[in-house]
mmCIF file of C-alpha atoms and ligand atoms in Angstrom:
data_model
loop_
_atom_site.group_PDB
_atom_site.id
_atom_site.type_symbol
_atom_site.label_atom_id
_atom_site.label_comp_id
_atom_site.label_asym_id
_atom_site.label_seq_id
_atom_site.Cartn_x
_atom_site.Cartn_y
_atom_site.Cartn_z
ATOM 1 C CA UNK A 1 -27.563 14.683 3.573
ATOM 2 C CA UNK A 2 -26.451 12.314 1.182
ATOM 3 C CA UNK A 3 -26.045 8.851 0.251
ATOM 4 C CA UNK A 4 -21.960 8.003 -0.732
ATOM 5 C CA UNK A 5 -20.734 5.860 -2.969
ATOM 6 C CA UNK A 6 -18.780 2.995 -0.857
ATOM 7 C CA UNK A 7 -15.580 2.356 -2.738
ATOM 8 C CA UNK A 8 -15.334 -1.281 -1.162
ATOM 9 C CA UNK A 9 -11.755 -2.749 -1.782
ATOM 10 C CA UNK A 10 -13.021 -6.306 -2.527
ATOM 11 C CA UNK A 11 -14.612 -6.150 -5.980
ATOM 12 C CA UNK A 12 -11.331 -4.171 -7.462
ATOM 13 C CA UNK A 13 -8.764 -6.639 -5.324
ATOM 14 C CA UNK A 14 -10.833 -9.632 -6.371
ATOM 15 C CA UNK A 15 -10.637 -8.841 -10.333
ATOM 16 C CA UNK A 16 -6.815 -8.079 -10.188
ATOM 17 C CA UNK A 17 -6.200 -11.052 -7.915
ATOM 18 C CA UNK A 18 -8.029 -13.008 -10.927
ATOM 19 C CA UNK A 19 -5.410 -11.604 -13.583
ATOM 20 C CA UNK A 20 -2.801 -12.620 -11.020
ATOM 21 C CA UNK A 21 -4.504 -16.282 -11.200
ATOM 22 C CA UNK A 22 -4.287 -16.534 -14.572
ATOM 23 C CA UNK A 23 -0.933 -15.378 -14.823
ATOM 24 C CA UNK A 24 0.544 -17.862 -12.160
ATOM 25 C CA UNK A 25 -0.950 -20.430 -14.731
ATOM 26 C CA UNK A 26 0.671 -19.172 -17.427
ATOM 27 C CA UNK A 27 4.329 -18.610 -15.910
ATOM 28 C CA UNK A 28 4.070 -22.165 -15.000
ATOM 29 C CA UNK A 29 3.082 -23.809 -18.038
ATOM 30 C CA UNK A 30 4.948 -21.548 -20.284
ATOM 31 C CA UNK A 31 8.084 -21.575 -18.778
ATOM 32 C CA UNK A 32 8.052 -23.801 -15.891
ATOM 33 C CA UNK A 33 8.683 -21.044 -13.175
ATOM 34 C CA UNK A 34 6.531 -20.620 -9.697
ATOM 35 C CA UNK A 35 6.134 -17.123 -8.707
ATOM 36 C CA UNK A 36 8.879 -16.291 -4.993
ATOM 37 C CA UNK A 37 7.786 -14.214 -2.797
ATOM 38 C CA UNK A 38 10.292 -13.497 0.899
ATOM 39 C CA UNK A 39 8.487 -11.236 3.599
ATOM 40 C CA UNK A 40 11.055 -10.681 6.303
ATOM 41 C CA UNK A 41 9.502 -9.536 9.599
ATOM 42 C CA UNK A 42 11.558 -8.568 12.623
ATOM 43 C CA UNK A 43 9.898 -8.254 16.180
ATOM 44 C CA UNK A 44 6.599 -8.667 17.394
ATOM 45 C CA UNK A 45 4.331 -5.923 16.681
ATOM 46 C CA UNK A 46 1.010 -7.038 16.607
ATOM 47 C CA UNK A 47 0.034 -5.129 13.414
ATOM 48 C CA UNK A 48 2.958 -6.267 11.614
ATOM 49 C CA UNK A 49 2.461 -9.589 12.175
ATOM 50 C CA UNK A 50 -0.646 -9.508 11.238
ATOM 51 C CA UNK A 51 -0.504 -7.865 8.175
ATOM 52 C CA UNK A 52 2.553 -10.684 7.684
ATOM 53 C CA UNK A 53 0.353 -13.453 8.059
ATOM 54 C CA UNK A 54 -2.285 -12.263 5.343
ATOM 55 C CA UNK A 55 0.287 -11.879 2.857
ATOM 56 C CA UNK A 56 1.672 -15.553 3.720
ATOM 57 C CA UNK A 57 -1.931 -16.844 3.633
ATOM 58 C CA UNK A 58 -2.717 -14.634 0.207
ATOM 59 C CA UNK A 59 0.622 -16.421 -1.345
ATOM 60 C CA UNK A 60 0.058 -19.726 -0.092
ATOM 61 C CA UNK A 61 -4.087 -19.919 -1.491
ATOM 62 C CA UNK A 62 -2.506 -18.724 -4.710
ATOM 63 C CA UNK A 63 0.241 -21.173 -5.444
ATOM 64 C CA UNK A 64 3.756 -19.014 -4.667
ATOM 65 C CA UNK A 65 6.713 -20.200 -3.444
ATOM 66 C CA UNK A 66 6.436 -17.928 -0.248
ATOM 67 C CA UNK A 67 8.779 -18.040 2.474
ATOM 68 C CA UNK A 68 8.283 -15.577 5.656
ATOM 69 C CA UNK A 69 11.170 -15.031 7.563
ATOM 70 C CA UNK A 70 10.174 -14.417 11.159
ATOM 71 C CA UNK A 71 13.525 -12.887 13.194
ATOM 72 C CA UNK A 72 13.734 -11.524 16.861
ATOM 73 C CA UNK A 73 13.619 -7.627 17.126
ATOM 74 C CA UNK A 74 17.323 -8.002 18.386
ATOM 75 C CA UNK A 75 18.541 -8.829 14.981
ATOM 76 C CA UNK A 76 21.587 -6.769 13.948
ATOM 77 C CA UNK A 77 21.197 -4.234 10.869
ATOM 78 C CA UNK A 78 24.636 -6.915 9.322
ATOM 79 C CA UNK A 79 22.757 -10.025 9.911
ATOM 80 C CA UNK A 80 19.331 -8.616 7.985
ATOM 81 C CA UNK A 81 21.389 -7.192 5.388
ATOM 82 C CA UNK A 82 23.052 -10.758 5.203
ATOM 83 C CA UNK A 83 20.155 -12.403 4.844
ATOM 84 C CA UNK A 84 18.843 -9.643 1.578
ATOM 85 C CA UNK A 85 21.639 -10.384 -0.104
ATOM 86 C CA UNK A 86 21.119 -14.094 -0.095
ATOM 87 C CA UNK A 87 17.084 -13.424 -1.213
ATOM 88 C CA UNK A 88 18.666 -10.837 -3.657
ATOM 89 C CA UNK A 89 20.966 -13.331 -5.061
ATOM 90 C CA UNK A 90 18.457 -16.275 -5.050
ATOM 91 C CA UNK A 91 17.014 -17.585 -8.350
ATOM 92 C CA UNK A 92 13.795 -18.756 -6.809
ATOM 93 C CA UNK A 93 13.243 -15.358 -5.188
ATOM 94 C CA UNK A 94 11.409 -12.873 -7.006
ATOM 95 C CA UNK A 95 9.829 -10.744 -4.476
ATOM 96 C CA UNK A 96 11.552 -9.148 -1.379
ATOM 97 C CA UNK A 97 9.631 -7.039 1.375
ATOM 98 C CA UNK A 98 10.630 -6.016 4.620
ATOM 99 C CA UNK A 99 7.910 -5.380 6.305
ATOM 100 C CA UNK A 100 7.916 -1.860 8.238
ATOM 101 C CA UNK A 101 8.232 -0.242 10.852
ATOM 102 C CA UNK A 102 11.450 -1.757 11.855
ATOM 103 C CA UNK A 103 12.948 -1.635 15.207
ATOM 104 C CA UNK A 104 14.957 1.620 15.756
ATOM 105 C CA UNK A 105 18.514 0.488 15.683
ATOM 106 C CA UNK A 106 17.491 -0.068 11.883
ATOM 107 C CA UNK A 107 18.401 1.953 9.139
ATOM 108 C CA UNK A 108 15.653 1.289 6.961
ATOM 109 C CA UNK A 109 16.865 3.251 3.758
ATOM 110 C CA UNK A 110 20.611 0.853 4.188
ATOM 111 C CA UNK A 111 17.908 -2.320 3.747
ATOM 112 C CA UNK A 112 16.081 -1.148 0.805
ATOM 113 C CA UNK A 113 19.385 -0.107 -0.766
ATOM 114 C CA UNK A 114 20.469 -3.737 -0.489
ATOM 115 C CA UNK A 115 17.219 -5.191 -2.415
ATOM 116 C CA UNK A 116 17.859 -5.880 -5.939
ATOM 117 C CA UNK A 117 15.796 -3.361 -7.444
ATOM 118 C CA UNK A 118 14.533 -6.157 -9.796
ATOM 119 C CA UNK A 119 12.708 -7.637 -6.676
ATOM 120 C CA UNK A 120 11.828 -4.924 -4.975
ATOM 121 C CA UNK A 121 7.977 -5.508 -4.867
ATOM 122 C CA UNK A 122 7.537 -3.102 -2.505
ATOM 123 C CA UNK A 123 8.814 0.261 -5.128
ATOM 124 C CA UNK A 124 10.995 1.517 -1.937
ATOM 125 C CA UNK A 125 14.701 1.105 -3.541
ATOM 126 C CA UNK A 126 15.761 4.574 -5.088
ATOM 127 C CA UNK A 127 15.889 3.308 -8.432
ATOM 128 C CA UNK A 128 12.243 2.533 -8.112
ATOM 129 C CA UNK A 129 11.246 5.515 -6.468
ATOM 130 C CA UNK A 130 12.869 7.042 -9.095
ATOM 131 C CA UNK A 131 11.707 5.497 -12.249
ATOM 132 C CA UNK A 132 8.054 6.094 -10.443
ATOM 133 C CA UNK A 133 8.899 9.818 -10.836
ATOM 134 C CA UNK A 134 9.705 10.278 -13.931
ATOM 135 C CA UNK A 135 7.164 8.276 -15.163
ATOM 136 C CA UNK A 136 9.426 4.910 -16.168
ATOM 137 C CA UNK A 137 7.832 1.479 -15.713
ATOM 138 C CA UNK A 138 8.536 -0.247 -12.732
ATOM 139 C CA UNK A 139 7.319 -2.009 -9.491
ATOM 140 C CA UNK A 140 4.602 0.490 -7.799
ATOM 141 C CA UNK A 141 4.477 1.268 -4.490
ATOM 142 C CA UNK A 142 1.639 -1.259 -3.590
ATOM 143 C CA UNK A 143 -0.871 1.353 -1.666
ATOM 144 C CA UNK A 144 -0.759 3.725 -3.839
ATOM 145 C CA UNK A 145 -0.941 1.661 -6.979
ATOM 146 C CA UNK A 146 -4.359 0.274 -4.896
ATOM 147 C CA UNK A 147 -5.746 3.276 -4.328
ATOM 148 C CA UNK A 148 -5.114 4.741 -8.000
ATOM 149 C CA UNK A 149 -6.977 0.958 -9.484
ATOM 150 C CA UNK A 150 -9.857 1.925 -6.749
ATOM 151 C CA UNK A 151 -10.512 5.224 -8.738
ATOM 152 C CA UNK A 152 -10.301 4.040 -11.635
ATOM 153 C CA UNK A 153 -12.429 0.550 -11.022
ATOM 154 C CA UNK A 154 -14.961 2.929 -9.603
ATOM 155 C CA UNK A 155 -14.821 5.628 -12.780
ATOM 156 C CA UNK A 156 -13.528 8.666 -10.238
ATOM 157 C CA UNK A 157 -12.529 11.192 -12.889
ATOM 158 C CA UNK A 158 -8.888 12.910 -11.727
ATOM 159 C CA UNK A 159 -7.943 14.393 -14.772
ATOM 160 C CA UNK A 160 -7.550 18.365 -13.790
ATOM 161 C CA UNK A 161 -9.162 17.835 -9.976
ATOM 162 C CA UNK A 162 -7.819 19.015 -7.384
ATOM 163 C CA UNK A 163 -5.912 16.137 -5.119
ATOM 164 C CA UNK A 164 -4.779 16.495 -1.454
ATOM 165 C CA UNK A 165 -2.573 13.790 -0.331
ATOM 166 C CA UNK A 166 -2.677 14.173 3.581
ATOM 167 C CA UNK A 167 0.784 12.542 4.513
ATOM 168 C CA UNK A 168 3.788 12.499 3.200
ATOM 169 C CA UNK A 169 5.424 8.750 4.050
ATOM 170 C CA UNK A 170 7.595 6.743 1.674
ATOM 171 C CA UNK A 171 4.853 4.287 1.950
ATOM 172 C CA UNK A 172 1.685 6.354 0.798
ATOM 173 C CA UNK A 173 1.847 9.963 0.678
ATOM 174 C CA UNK A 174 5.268 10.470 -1.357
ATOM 175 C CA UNK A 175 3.764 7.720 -3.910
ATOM 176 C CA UNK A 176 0.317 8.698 -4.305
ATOM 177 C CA UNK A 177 0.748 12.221 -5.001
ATOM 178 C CA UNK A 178 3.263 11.628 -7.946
ATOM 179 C CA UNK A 179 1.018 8.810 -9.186
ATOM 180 C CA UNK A 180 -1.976 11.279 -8.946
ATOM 181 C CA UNK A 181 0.004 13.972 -11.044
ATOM 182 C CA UNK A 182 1.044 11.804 -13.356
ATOM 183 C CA UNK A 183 -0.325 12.051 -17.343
ATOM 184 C CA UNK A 184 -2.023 9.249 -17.852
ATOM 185 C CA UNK A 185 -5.348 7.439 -16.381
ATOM 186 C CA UNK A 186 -6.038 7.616 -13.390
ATOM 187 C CA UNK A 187 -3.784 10.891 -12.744
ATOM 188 C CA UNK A 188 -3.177 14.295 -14.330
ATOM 189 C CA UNK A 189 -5.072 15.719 -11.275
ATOM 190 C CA UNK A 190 -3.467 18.854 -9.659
ATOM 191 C CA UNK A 191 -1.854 17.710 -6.278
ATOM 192 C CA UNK A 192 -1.363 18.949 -2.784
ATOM 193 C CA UNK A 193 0.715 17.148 -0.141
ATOM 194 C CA UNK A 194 -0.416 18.422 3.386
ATOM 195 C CA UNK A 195 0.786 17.586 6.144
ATOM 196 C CA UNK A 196 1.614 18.211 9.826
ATOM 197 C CA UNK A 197 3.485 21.255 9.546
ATOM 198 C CA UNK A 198 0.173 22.942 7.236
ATOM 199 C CA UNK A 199 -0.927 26.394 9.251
ATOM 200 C CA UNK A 200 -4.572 25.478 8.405
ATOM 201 C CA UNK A 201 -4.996 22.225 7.191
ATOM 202 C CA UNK A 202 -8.675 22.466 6.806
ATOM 203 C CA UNK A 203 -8.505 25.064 4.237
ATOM 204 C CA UNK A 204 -6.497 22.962 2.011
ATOM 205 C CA UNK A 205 -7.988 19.760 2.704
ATOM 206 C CA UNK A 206 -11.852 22.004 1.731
ATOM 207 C CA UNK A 207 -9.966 22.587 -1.694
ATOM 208 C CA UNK A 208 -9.805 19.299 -2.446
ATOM 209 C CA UNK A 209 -11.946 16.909 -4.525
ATOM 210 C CA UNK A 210 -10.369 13.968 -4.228
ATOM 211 C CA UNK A 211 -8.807 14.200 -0.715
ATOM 212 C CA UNK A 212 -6.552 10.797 0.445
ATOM 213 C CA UNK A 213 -5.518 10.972 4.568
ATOM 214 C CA UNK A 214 -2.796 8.497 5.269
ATOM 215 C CA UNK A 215 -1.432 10.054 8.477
ATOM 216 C CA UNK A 216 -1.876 7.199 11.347
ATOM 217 C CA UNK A 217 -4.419 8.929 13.347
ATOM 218 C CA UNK A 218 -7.806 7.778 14.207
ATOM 219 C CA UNK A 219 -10.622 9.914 13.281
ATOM 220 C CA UNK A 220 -8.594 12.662 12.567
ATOM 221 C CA UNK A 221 -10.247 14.290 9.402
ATOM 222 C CA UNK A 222 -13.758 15.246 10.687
ATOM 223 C CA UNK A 223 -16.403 17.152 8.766
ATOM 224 C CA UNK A 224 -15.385 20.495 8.581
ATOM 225 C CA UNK A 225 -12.220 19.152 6.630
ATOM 226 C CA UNK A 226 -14.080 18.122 3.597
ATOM 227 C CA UNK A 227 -15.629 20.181 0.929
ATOM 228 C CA UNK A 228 -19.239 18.818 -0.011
ATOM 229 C CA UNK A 229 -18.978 16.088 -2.402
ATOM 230 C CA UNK A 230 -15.567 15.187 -2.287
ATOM 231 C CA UNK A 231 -14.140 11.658 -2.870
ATOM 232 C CA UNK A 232 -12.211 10.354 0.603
ATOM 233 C CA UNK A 233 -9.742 7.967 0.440
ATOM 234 C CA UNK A 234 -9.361 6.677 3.760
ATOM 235 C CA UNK A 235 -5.605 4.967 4.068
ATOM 236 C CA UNK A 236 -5.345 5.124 7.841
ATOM 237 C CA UNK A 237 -5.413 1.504 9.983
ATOM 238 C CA UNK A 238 -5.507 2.564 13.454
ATOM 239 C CA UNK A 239 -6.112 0.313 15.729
ATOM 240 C CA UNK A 240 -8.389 1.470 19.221
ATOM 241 C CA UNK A 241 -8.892 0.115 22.250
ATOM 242 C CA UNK A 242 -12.731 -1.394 22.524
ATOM 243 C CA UNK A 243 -13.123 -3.517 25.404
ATOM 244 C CA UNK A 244 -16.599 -4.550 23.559
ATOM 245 C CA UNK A 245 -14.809 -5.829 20.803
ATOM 246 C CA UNK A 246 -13.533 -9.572 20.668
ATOM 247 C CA UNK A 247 -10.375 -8.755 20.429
ATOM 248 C CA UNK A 248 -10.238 -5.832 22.687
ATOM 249 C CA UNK A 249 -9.543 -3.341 19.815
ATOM 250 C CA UNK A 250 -11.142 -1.770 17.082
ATOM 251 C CA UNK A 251 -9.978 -1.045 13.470
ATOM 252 C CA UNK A 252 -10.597 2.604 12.598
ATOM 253 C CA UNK A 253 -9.710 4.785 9.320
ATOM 254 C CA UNK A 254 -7.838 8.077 9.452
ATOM 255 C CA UNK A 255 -11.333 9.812 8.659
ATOM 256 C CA UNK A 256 -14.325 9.857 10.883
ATOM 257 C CA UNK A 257 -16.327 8.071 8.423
ATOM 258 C CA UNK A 258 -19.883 8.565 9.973
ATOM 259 C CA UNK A 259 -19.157 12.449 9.850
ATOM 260 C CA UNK A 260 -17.712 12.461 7.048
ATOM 261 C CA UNK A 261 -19.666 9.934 4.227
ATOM 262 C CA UNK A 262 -22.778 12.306 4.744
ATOM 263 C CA UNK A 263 -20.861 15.090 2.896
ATOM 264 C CA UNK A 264 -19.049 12.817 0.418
ATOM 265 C CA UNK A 265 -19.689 11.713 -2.948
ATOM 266 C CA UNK A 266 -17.964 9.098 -2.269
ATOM 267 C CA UNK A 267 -15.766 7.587 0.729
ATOM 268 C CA UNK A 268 -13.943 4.287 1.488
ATOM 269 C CA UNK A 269 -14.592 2.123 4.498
ATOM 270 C CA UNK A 270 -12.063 1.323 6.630
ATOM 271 C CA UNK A 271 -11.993 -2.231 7.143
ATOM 272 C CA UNK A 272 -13.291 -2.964 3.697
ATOM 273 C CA UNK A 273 -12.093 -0.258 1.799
ATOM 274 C CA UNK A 274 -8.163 0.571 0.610
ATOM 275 C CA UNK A 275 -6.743 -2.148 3.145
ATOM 276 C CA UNK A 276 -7.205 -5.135 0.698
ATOM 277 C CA UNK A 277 -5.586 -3.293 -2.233
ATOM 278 C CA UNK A 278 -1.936 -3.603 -0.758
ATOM 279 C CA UNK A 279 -1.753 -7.190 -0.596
ATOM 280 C CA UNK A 280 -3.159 -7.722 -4.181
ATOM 281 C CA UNK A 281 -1.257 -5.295 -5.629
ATOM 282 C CA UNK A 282 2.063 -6.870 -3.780
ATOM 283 C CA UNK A 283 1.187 -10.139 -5.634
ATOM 284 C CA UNK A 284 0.388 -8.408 -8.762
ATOM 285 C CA UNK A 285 4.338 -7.015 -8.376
ATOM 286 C CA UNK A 286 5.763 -10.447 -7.616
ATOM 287 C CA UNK A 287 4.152 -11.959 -10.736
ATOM 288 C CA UNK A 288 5.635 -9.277 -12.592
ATOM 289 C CA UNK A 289 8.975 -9.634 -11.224
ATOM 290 C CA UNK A 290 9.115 -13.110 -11.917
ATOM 291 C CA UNK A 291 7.967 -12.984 -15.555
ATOM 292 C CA UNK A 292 10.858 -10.506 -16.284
ATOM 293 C CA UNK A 293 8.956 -6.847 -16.350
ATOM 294 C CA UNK A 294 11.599 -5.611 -14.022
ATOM 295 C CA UNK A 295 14.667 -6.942 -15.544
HETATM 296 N N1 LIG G 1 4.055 -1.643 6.547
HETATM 297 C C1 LIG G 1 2.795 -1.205 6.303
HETATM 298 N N2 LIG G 1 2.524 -1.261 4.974
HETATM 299 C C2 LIG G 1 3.633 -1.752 4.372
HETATM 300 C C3 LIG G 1 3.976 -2.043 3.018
HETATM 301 O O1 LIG G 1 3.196 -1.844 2.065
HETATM 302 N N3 LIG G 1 5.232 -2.550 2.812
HETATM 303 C C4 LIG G 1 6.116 -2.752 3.826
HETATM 304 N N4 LIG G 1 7.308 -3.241 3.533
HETATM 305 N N5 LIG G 1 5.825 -2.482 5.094
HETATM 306 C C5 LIG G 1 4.595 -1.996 5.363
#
């Protein structure tokens, strides 16, 4: 038995969301121009919204020009794509994220193509997927971009380790693992992307020693997943019913953590651990948006 490290999100979102502070500051004195950020949501899914609302309170407590556009789940794939084009075409806007899922009658690739890839804080538009690949500057998927600033806040050597990226979403899994092979800090590890089609997924996910599970389901990567003194990177935000809890649910990670930490070197909480990264990294992406680093 063994005591983890806990890779708590807080300290690492606190220091960028301090360079983010000073940078507001500067944008505005400099050159007179307050940071836009548009969050479109569509429906009601209780997640979603709240996920929405931190990123409209995390925008407001830092001085952006945020906007949230709230729309019924009915809303036609035209009328969204209307309503991009005017945020892509707006002057005040520098951010644009559509916050996903969407509802199925929703082509979510035709709404990312219609982002200006300039504002595309989210790194979903091809162009940005793209220039993440081959290793071109450019707006970083926000997750991923957290969980890479985690292991490197927190010293976690990658260079030549062996990664395995459980998932393989746009959001996380596509993202990490070509951040984590990239050649340069905080990367050049050798990667693995598992997922639900793997014959044995344990034996891969035993290779690993820095293993990341970003697959949706609660508790799903138990002990006998995990080689001894690994690094987990839990990206899962499941929630489960608890009639206990206030609420009536429960906020669990993709990993059962109390398995799991005792064989870890080091693990990340779930709430607490990779959660907070994805809204500071978002405004981190806005602020460089609107000082030009996209254009
Ligand atoms: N849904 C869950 N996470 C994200 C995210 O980072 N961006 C968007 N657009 N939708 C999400």
């Amino acid at each position: 038995m063994n005591e983890p490290i806990l890779l708590k999100g807080k300290p690492v979102a606190d220091a960028i969301l301090d360079g983010v502070r000073q940078e507001i500051e500067k944008l505005k004195a400099e050159k007179g121009i307050i940071p836009g950020l548009s969050v479109v949501l569509l429906g009601d899914d209780p997640a979603s919204a709240t996920y929405v609302a931190s990123k409209e309170r995390k925008s407001k407590e830092l001085g952006l020009n945020s906007q949230t556009h709230r729309l019924p789940a009915e809303t036609s794939q035209e009328e969204l794509l209307e309503l991009i084009n005017n945020l892509s075409n707006s002057p005040a806007v520098h951010g644009i994220l559509v916050q996903a899922p969407l509802p199925g009658h929703i082509d979510y690739n035709a709404i990312t193509l219609a982002i200006d890839p300039r504002k595309d804080v989210d790194g979903f538009h091809p162009v940005n997927v793209g220039r993440l690949v081959i290793g071109l500057p450019g707006p970083l998927p926000c997750t991923p971009a957290g969980i890479v600033e985690m292991l490197k806040f927190y010293s976690i050597a990658t260079q030549g380790k062996r990664a395995v990226v459980v998932g393989r979403s746009m959001l996380v899994g596509k993202p990490l693992s070509n951040l984590l092979a990239q050649k340069r800090e905080g990367g050049n590890a050798i990667v693995t992307i598992a997922h639900s089609a793997a014959e044995d997924l344990g034996a891969i996910t035993r290779e690993a020693d820095i293993l990341a599970v970003a697959i949706g389901r609660p508790k799903f990567l138990g002990p006998d997943m995990v080689k001894d003194g690994a690094v987990v990177i839990d990206v899962g935000i499941n929630r489960v019913d608890d009639p206990e809890a206030k609420k009536g649910y429960r906020v669990v990670g993709d990993v059962d953590f109390d398995a799991v930490a005792p064989k870890s070197m080091a693990i990340t909480p779930v709430p607490g651990g990779v959660g907070v990264m994805t809204i500071a990294m978002l405004m981190q992406n806005t602020i460089a948006s609107a000082r030009g680093d996209f254009s």
